Tab-separated table of C-alpha atoms in Angstrom:
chain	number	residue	atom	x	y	z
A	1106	UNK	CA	0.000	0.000	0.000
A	1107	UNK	CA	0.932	3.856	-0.365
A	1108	UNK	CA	1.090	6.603	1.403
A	1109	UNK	CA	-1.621	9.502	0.597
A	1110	UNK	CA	-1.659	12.776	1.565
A	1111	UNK	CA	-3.955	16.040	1.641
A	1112	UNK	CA	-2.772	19.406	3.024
A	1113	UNK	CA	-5.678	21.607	3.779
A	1114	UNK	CA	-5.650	25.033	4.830
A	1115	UNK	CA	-7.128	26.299	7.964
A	1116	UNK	CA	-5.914	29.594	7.962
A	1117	UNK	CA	-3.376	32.566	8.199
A	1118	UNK	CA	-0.174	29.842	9.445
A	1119	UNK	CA	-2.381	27.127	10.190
A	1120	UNK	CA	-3.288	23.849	8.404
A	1121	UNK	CA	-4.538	20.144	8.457
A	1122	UNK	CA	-2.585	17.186	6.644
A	1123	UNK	CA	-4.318	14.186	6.559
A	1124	UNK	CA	-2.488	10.390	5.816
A	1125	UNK	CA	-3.917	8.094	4.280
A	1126	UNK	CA	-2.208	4.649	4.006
A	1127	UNK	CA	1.208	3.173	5.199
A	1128	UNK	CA	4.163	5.596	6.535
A	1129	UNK	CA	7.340	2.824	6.122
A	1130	UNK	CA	11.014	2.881	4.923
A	1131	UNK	CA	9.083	3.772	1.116
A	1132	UNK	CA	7.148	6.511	1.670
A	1133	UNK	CA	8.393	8.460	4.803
A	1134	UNK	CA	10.274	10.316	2.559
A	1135	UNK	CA	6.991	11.610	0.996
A	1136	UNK	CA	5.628	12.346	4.273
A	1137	UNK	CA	8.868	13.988	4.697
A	1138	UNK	CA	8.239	16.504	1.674
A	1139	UNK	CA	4.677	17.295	2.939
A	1140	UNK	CA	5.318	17.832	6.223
A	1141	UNK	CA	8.400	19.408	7.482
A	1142	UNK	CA	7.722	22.893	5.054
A	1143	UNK	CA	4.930	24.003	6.696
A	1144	UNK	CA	7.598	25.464	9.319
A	1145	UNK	CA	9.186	27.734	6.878
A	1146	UNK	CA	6.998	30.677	8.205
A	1147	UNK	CA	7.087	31.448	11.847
A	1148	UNK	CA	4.516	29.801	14.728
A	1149	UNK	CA	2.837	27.732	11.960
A	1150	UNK	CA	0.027	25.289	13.824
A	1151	UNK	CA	-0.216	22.560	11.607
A	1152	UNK	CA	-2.961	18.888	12.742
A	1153	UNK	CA	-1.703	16.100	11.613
A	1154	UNK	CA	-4.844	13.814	10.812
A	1155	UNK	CA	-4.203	9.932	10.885
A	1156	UNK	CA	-7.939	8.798	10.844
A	1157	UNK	CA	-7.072	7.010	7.501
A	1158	UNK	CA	-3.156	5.478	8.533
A	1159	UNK	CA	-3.298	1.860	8.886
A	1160	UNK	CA	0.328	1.283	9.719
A	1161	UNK	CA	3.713	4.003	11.042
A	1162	UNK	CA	7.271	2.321	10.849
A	1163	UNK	CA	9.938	3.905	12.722
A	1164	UNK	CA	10.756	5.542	9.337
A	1165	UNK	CA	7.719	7.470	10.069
A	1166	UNK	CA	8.237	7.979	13.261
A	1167	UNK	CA	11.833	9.443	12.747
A	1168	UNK	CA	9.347	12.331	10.706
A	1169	UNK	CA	7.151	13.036	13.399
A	1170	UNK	CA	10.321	14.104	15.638
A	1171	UNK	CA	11.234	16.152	13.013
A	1172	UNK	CA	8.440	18.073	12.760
A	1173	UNK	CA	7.604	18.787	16.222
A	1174	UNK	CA	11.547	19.977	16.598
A	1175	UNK	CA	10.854	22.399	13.876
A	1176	UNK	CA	7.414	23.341	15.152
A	1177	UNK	CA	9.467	23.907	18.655
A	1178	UNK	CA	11.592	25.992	16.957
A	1179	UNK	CA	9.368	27.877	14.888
A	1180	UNK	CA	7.231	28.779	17.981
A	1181	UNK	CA	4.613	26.849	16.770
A	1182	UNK	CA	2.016	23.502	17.065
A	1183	UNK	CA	2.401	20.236	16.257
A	1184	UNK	CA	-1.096	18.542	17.358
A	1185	UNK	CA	-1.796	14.873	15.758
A	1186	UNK	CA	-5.479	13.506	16.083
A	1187	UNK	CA	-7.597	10.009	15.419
A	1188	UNK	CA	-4.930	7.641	16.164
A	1189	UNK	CA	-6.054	3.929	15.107
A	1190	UNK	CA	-5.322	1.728	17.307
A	1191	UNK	CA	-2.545	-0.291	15.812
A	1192	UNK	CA	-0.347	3.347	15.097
A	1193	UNK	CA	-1.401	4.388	19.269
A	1194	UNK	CA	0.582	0.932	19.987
A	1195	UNK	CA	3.758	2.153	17.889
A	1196	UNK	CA	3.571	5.634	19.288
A	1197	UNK	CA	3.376	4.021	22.407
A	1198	UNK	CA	6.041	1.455	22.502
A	1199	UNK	CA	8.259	4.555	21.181
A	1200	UNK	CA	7.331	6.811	23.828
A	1201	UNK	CA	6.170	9.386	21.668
A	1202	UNK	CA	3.127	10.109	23.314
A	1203	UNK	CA	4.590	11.483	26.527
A	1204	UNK	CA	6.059	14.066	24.352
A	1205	UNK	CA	3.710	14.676	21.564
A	1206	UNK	CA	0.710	16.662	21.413
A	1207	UNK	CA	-2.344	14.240	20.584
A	1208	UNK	CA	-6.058	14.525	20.073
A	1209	UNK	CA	-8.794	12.029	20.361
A	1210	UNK	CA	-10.641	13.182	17.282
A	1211	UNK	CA	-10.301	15.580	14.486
A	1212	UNK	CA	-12.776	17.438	15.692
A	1213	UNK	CA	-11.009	17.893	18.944
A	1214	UNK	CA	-7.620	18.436	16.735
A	1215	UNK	CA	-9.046	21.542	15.276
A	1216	UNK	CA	-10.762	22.811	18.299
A	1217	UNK	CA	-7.162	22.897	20.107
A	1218	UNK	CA	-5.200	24.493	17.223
A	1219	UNK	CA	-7.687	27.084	16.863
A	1220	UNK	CA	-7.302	28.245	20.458
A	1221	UNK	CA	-3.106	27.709	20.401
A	1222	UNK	CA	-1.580	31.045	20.296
């Protein structure tokens, strides 16, 4: 399987990406390309939605760190929303989510970004 993604804007320095499919060794570097540039501009707030992701390798992972160092950086938001189970385990086992910012739904997701300043 691929990886799909869909960058939609939410706003002045604020947007949504959603994944759809597999992030492993083949395709991180896509996620890679779609992700990490929405830092160029100062305290950007960008959701990352994984309601569609089946499956996150430590490829993937290695990506998410990225991008919340950049956000850090930046001044701005990483916020990732609508785990599945089976990418909650991963994130888990890593110990990601006692660093990362995460949100039960998408509705939730965009609720929280729009009140981060």
């Amino acid at each position: 399987m691929t990886l799909a993604t869909t960058l939609e804007a939410l706003g002045e320095n604020r947007h949504c990406l959603r994944l759809e499919g597999r992030v492993d060794s083949l395709t991180a570097t896509q996620l890679e390309q779609a992700l990490l540039g929405l830092w160029d501009g100062a305290e950007a707030r960008v959701l990352v939605d994984f309601q569609a992701l089946d499956y996150i390798s430590s490829a993937g992972l290695r990506i998410i760190l990225m991008a919340a160092k950049r956000a850090l950086r930046g001044r701005g938001r990483l916020l990732l929303c609508a785990l599945q189970p089976r990418v909650v385990e991963v994130f888990e086992m890593s110990g990601f989510l006692k660093i990362l910012d995460v949100a039960a739904t998408r509705e939730l997701g965009l609720a929280e970004l729009a009140e981060a300043v």
